[in-house]
Short mmCIF file of C-alpha atoms and ligand atoms in Angstrom, two decimals:
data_model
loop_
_atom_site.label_atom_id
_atom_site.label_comp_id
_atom_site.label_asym_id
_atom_site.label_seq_id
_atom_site.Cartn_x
_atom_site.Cartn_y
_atom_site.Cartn_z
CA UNK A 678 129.05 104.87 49.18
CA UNK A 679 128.37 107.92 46.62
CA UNK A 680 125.94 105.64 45.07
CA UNK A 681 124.49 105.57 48.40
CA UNK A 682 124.75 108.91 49.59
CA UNK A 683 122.70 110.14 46.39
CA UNK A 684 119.35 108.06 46.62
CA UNK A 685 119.82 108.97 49.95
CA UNK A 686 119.37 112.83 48.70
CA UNK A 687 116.91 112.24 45.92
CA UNK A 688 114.53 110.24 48.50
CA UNK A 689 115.25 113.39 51.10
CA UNK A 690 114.51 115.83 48.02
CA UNK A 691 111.13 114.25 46.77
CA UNK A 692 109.96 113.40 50.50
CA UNK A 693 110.31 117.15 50.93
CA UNK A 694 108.97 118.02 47.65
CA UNK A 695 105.80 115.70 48.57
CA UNK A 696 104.80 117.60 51.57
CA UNK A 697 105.41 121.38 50.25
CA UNK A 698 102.22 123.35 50.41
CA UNK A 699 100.73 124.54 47.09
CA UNK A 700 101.39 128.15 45.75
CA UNK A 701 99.82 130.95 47.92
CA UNK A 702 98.63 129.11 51.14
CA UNK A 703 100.73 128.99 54.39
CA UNK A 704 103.52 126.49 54.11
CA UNK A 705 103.90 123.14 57.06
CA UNK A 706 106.59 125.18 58.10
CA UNK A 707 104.91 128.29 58.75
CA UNK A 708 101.52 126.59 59.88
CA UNK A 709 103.87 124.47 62.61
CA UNK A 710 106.14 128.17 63.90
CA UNK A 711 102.51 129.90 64.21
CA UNK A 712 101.06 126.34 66.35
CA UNK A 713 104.48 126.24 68.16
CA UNK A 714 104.02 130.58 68.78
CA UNK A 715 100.36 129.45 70.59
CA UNK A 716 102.48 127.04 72.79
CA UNK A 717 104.84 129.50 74.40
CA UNK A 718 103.00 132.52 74.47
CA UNK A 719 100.80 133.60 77.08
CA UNK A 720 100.89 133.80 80.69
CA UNK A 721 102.32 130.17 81.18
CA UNK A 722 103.77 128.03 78.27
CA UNK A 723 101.54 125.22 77.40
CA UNK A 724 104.18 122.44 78.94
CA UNK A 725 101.75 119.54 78.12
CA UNK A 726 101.41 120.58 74.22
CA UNK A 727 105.44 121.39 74.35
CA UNK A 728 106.30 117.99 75.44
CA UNK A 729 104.23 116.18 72.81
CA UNK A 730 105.25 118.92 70.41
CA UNK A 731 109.22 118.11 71.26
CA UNK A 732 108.85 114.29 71.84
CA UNK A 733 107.77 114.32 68.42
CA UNK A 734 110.16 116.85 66.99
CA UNK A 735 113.05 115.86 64.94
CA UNK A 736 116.19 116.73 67.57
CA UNK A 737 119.32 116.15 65.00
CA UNK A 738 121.77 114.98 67.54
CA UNK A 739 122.82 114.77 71.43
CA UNK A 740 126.51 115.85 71.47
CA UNK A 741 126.92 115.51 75.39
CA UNK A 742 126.20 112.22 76.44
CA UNK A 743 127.55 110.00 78.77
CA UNK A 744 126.64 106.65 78.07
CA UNK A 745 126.71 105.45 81.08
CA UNK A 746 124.96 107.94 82.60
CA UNK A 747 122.47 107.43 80.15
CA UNK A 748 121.56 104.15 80.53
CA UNK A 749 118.74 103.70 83.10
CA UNK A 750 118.97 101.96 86.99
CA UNK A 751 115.91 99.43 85.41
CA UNK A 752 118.63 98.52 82.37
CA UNK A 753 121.37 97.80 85.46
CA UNK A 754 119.15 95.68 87.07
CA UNK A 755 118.64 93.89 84.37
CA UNK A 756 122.25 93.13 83.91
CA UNK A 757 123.19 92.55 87.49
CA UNK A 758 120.31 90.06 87.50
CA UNK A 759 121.62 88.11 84.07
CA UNK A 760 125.33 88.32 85.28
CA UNK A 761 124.63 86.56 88.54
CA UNK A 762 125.70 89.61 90.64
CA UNK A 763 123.76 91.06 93.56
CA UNK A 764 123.60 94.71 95.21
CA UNK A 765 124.71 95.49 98.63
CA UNK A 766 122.28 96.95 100.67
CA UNK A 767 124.36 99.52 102.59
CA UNK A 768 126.00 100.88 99.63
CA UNK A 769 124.18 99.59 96.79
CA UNK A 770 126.86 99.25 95.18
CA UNK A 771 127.05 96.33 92.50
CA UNK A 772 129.04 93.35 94.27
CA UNK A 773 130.42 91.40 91.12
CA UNK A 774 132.69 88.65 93.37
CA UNK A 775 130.25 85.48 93.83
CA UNK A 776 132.13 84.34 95.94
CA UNK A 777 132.31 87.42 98.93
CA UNK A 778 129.70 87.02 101.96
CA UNK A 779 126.97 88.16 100.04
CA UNK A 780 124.06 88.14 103.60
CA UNK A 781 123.73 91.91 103.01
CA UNK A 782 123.40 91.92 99.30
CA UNK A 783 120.22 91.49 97.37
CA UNK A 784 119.49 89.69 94.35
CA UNK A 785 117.67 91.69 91.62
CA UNK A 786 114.49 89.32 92.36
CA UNK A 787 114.68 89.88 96.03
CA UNK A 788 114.73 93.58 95.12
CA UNK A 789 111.65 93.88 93.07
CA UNK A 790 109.65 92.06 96.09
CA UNK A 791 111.32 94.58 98.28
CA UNK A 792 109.47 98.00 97.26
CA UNK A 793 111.25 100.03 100.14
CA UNK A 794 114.70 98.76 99.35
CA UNK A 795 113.91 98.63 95.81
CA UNK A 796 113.25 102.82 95.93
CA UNK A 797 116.21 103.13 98.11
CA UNK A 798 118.14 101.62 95.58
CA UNK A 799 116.59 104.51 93.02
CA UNK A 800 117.84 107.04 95.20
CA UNK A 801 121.22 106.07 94.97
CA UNK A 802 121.75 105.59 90.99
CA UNK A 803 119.28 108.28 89.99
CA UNK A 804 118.16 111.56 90.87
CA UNK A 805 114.71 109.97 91.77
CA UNK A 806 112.65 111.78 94.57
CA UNK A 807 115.03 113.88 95.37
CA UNK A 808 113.18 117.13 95.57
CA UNK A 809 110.19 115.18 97.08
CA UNK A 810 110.93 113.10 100.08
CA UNK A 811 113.00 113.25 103.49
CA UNK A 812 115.23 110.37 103.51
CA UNK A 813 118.73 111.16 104.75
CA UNK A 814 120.81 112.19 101.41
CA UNK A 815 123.59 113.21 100.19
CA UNK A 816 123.98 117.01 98.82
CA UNK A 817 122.99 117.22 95.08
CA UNK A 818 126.36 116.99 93.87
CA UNK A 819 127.87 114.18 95.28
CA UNK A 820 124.13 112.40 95.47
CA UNK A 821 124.78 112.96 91.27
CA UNK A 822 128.37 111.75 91.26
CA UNK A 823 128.13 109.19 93.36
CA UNK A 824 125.94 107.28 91.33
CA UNK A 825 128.30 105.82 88.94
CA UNK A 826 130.50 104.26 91.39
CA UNK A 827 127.13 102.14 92.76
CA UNK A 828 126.28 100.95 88.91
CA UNK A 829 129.89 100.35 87.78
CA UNK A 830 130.47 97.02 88.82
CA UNK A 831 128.04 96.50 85.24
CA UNK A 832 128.02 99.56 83.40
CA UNK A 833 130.96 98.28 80.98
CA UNK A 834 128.92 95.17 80.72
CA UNK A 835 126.42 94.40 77.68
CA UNK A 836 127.81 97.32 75.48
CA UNK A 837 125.98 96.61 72.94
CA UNK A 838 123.03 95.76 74.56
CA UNK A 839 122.94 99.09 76.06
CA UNK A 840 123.82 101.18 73.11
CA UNK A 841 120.84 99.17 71.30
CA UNK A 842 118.40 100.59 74.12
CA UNK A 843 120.00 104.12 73.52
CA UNK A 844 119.69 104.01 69.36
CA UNK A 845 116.18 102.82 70.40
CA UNK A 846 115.43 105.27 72.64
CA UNK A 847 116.75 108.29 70.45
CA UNK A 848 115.41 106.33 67.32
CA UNK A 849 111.74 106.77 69.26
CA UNK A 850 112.28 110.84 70.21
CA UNK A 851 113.56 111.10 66.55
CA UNK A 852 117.24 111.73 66.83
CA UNK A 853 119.60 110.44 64.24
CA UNK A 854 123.03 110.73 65.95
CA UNK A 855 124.66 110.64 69.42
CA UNK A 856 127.92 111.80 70.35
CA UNK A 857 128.55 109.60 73.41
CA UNK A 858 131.51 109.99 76.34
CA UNK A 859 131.88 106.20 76.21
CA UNK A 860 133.97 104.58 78.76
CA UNK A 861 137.08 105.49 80.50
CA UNK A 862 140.65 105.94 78.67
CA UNK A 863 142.76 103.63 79.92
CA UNK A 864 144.96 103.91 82.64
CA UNK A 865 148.48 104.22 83.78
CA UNK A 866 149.99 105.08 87.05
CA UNK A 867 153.35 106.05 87.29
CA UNK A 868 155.26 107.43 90.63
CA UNK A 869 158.01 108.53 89.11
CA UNK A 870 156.58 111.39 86.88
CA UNK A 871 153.70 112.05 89.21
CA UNK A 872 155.32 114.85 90.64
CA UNK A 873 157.64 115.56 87.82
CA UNK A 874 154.35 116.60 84.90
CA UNK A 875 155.00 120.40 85.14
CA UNK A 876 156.11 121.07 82.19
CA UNK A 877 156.44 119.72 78.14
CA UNK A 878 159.98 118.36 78.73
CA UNK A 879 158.35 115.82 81.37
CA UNK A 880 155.39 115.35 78.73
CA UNK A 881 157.58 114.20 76.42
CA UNK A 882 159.71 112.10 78.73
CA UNK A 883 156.55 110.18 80.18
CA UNK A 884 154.86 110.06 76.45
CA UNK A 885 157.90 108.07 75.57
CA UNK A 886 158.06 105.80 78.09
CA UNK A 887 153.82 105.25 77.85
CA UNK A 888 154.55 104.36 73.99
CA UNK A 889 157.01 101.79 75.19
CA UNK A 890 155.07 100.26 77.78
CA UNK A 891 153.43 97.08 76.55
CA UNK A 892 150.66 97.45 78.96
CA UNK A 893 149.58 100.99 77.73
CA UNK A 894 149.57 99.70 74.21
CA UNK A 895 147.05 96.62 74.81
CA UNK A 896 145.06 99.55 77.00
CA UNK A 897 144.48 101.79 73.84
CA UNK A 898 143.97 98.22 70.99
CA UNK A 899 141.63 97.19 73.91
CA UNK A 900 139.58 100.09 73.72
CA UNK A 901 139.50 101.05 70.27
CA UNK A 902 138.41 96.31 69.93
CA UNK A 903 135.57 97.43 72.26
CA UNK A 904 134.50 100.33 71.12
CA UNK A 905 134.57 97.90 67.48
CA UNK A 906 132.68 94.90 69.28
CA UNK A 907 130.43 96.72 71.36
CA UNK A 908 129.08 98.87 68.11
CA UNK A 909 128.26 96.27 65.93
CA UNK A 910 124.94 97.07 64.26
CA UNK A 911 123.98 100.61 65.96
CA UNK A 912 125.05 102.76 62.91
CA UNK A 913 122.17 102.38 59.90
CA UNK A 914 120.64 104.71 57.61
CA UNK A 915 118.19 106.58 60.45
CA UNK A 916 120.90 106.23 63.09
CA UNK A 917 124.72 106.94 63.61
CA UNK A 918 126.81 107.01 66.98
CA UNK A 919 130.22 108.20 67.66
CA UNK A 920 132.64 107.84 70.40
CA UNK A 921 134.46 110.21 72.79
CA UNK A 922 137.07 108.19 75.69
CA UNK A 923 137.18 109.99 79.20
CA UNK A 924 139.64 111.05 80.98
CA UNK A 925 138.67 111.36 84.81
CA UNK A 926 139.83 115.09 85.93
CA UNK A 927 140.24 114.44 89.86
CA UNK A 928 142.77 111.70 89.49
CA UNK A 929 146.76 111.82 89.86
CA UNK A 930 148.85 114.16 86.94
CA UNK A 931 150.33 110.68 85.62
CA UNK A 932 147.02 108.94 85.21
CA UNK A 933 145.44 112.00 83.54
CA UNK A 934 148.23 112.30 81.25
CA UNK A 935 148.29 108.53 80.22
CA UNK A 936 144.59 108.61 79.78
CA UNK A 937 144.58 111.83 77.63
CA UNK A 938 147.84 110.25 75.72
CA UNK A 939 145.51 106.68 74.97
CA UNK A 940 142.86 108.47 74.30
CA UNK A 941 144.42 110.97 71.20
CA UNK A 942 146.28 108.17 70.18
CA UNK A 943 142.70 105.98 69.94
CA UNK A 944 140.74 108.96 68.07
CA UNK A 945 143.60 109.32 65.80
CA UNK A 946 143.32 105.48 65.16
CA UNK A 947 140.05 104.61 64.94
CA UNK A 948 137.14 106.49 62.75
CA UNK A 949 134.57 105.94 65.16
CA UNK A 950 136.06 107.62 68.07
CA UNK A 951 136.33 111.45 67.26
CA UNK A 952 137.53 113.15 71.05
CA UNK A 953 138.67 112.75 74.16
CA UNK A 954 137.00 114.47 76.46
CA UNK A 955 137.96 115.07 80.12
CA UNK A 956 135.07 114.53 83.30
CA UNK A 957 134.00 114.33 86.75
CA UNK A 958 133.17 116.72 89.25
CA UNK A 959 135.25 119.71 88.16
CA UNK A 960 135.24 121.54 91.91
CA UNK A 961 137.02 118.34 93.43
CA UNK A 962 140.25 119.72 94.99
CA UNK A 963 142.77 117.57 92.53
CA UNK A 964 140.08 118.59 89.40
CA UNK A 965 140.42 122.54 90.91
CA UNK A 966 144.42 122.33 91.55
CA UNK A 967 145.02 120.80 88.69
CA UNK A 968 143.22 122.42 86.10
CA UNK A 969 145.84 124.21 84.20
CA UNK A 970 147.82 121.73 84.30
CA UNK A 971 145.62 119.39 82.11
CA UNK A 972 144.91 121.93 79.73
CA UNK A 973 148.68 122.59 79.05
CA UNK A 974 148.31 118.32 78.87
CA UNK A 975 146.01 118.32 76.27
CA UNK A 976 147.79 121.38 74.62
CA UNK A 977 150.89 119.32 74.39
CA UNK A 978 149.39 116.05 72.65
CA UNK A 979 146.78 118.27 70.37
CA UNK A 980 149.81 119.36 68.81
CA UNK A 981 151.25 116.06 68.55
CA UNK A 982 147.34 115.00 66.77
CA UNK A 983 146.58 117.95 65.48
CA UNK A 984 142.94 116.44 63.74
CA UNK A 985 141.67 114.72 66.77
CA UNK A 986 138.92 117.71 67.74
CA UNK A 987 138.19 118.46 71.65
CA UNK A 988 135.20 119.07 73.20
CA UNK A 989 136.17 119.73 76.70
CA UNK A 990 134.10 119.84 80.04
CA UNK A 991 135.17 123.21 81.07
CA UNK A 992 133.52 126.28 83.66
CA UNK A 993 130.33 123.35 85.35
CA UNK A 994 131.32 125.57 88.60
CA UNK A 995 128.87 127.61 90.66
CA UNK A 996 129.26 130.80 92.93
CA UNK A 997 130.29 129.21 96.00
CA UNK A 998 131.39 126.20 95.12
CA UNK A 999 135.05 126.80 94.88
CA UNK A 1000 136.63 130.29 95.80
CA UNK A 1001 135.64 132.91 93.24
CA UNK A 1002 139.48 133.44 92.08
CA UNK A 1003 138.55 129.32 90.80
CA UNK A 1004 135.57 130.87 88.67
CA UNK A 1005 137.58 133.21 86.41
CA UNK A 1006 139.98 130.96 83.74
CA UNK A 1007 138.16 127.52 83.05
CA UNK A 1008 136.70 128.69 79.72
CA UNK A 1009 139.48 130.71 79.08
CA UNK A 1010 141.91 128.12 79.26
CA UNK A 1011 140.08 125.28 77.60
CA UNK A 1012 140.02 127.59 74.56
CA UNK A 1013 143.09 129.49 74.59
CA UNK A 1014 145.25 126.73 75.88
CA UNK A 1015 143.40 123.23 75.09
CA UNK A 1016 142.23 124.54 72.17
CA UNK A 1017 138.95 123.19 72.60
CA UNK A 1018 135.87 123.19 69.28
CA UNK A 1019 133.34 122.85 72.15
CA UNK A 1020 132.56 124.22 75.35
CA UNK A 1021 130.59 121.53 77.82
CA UNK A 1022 128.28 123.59 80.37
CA UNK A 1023 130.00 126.86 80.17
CA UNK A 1024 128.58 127.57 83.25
CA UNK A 1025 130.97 130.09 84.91
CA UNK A 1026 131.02 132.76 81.95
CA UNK A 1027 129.45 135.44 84.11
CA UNK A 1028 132.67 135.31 86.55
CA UNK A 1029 135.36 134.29 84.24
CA UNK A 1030 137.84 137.14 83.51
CA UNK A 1031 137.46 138.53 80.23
CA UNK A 1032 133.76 137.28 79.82
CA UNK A 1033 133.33 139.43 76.50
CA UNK A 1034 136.64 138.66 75.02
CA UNK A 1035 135.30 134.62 75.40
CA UNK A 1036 132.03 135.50 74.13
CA UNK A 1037 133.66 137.00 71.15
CA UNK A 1038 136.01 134.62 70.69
CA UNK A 1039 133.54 131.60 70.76
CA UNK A 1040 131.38 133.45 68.15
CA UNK A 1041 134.03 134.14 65.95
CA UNK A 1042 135.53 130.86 66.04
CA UNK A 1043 132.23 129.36 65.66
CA UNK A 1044 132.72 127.41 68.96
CA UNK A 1045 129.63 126.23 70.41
CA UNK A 1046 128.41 125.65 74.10
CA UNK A 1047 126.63 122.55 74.90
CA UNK A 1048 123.62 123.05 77.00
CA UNK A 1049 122.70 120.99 79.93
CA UNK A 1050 119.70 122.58 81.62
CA UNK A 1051 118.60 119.37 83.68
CA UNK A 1052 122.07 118.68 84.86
CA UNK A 1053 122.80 122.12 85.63
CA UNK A 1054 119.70 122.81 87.80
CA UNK A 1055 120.57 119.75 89.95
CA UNK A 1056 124.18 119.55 90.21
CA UNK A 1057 124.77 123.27 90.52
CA UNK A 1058 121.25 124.56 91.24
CA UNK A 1059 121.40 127.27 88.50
CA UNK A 1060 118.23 127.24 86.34
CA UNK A 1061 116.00 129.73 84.94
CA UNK A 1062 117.37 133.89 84.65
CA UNK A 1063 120.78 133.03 86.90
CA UNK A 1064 121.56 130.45 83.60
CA UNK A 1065 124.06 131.81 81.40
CA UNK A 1066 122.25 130.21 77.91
CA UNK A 1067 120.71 133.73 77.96
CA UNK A 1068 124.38 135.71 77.69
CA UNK A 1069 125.56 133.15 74.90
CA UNK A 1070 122.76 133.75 72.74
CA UNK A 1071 122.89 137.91 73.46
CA UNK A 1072 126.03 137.47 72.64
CA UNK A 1073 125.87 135.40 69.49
CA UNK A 1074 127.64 132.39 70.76
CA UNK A 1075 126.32 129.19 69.31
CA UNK A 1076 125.04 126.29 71.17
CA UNK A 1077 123.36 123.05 71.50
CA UNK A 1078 120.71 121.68 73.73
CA UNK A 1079 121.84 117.87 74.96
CA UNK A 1080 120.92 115.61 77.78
CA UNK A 1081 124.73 114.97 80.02
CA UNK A 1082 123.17 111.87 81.77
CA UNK A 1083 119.26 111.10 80.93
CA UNK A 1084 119.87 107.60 82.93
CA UNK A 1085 120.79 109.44 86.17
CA UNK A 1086 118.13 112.88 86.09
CA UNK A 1087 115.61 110.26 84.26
CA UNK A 1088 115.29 112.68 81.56
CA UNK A 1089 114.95 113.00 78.16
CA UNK A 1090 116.55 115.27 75.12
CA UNK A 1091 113.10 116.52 74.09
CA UNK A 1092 112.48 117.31 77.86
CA UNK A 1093 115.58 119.63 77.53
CA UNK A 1094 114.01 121.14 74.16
CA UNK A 1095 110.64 121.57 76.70
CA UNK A 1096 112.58 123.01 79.19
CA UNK A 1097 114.45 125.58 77.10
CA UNK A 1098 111.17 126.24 75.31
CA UNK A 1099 109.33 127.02 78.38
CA UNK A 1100 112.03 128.85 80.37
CA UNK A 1101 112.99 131.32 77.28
CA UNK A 1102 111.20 132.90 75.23
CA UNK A 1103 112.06 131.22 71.76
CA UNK A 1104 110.58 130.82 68.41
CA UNK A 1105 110.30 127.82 65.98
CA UNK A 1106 112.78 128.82 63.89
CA UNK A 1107 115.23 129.19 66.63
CA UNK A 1108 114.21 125.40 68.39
CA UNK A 1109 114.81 124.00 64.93
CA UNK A 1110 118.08 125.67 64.47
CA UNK A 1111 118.91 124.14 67.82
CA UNK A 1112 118.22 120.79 66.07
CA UNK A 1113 120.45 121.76 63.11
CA UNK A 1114 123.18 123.19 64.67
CA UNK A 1115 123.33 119.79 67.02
CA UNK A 1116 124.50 117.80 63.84
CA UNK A 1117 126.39 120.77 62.37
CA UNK A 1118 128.74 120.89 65.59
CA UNK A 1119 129.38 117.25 65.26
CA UNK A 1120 132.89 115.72 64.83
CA UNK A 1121 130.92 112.80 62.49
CA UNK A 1122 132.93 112.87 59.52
CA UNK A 1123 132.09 115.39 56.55
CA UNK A 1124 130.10 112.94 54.58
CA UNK A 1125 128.16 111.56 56.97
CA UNK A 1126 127.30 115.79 58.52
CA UNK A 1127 125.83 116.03 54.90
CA UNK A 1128 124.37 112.82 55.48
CA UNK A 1129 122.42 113.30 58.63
CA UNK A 1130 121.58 117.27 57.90
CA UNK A 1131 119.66 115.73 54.53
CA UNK A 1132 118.24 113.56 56.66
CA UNK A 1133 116.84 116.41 59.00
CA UNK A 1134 115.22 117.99 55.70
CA UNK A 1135 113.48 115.46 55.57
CA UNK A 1136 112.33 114.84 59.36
CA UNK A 1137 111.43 118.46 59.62
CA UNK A 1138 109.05 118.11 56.15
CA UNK A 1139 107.50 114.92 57.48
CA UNK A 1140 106.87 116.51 61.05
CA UNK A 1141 105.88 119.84 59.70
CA UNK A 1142 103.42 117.94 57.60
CA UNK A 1143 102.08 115.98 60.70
CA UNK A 1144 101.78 119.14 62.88
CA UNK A 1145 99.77 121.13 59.62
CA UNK A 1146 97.63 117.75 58.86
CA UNK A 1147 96.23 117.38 62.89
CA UNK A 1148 95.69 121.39 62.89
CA UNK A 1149 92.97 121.33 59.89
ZN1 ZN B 1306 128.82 115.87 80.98
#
């Protein structure tokens, strides 16, 4: 490995030593931050240019992704059509049993000679049309969380298959590691200590009786044999992917609980999986009543695995979504109690409590936010001035642009560079910062951080070059 690891630095050093500019003329670097300055500036940002300019950019990492939110509806249809399966065309949700009544469910080849039923079925695992057509639908939120219940029936199908297409994809917009939220954390349901979880006395008492439970045991080897199987051949020299379980925030206390307890005890277990993270909608009524709750559970087994790092969901909330007294302790808690190294969304910082004391906090801390703009504008409808990446960075609270669920917005991680780029004003230095700061903020292991950052050295001198060369 340290044989390894230094070609890998002398290539990085001489590649960037190649394309330095000779003594006294503008640098790549500087040529590419004054191109980038004619993008942005001026009445209306060049958004053609940008996207070009960030498809091509190197983008470090994406360190909020869901991966099965990322995956496309095309890739699902694809699957349902090799597994046999068909899609119901009420729902459309995927009907796996062959043998059910299957006169209202269409076959992947009877949808692509359908075109009306074929869009409908767009409109119900993505975010397609939404803003430009009539058809009945569902509000933004639940036409967004709705999705994955339609695709599930094959999104923990083809694994690796589908994180091929991803390392592909980000491979292609020139990013050299994902972070993904890959599949759910097992599960356990248990009436007895359902209504018992309110304090660490009952954490302990249901841990105990989780570790001797044969069933939760297989849950977490399961996992961790998947996460194994389904990875074989993603991670190479250009590309690296790690894994985060999820923990679904709306179900019962003994569920969540299990699911956090499977997942700290899979990070802690296997290299590859470096979080456990905690999702779905968080205004739900269980994901709003319950809130403080989970992040006394997670403060309860972090102590128990104190190196398995957090990255919590925490404040995706909008004025008048939930009562404003539900707006003021999200961040708060995920920090203070959870203990969380990242923020997801941040979104409620304006009406939290102690807004500054966060803000400080976070900066001091070194805690970064993870930027969604896409997701935010649709699920919450806060874009532009009303979103709060504007106080972080006044504030001098780091953070990171990533993509939530490119499958479901059909979006990309350089579109969320464009979008950032052409909604704030912003310099070259800061966008590749941004990129920097995506792979510092990791929770990839030390060696491979230094590993991917040397990587980016090189990137940004080859791109730099590119941008300087097609300028002259
Ligand atoms: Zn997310």
């Amino acid at each position: 490995m340290q044989k390894k690891n230094l070609t890998g630095m002398v290539i990085a050093t001489a590649i960037a030593a190649a394309f330095a500019a000779p003594a006294g003329a503008a640098s790549n670097a500087e040529i590419t931050a004054r191109h980038f300055a004619s993008l942005v500036s001026g009445p209306a940002p060049k958004t053609a240019e940008l996207a070009m300019f960030f498809n091509n950019m190197p983008k470090g990492a994406d360190l909020h992704h869901h991966y099965s939110g990322s995956i496309y509806a095309e890739q699902y249809l694809e699957w349902v059509d090799k597994l046999g399966y068909c899609v119901d065309k009420t729902t459309w949700i995927v009907q796996t049993d062959k043998a059910a009544d299957r006169k209202n469910c269409a076959t992947v080849a009877e949808l692509e000679k359908d075109p009306l039923a074929y869009r409908s079925l767009m409109h119900k695992w993505s975010t397609m049309d939404f803003y430009n057509h009539s058809e009945d639908q569902l509000a933004p939120d639940l036409a967004f969380f709705t999705t994955f219940l339609r695709f599930d029936g094959v999104a923990s199908t083809n694994g690796n298959d589908g994180q091929k297409r991803l390392k592909e994809r980000a491979i292609a917009e020139n990013v050299g590691y994902i972070e993904t939220v890959f599949e759910i954390a097992p599960i356990t349901f248990d009436a007895e200590f359902d209504g018992k979880l309110t304090d660490e006395a009952a954490f302990a008492a249901y841990l105990a009786k989780l570790e001797a439970s044969p069933a939760f045991n297989k849950g977490i080897a399961d996992y961790s044999a998947y996460v194994d199987s389904s990875s074989a051949g993603i991670d190479d020299e250009n590309f690296t992917m790690r894994y985060q379980p999820f923990v679904l925030r709306f179900l019962s206390p003994s569920i969540v609980f299990s699911q956090m307890a499977a997942g700290f005890k899979i990070a802690s277990q296997n290299p590859k999986v470096v979080s456990v993270n905690i999702v779905g909608a968080e205004h739900y009524p269980v994901s709003m009543r319950d809130y403080s709750l989970h992040m006394r559970m997670y403060k309860f087994l972090s102590a128990k695995y104190p190196n398995v790092k957090l990255s919590l969901h925490a404040g995706e909330l909008a004025l008048g979504q939930v009562p404003p007294e539900g707006l003021k302790f999200h961040i708060a808690e995920a920090l203070d109690v959870a203990g969380a190294r990242r923020i997801g969304h941040g979104m409620d910082i304006a009406h939290e409590r102690q807004p500054l004391a966060i803000l400080k906090k976070m900066r001091e801390k070194n805690i970064p936010v993870e930027v969604n703009l896409t997701s935010n504008e649709f699920i919450l409808g806060v874009k532009g001035e009303a979103h709060p990446v504007n106080i972080y960075r006044k504030y001098g609270v780091p953070f990171v642009l990533s993509s939530d669920d490119t499958g479901v917005s059909r979006n990309t991680l350089s579109n969320e560079y464009l979008l950032f780029a052409s909604r704030y004003k912003t310099s070259y230095a800061e966008v590749k910062k941004l990129s920097y700061d995506s792979i510092r903020y990791g929770f990839v292991a030390e060696a491979d951080k230094q590993r991917l950052l040397k990587q980016l050295d090189a990137r940004f001198a080859k791109f730099e070059s590119d941008v300087a060369t097609s300028l002259k």
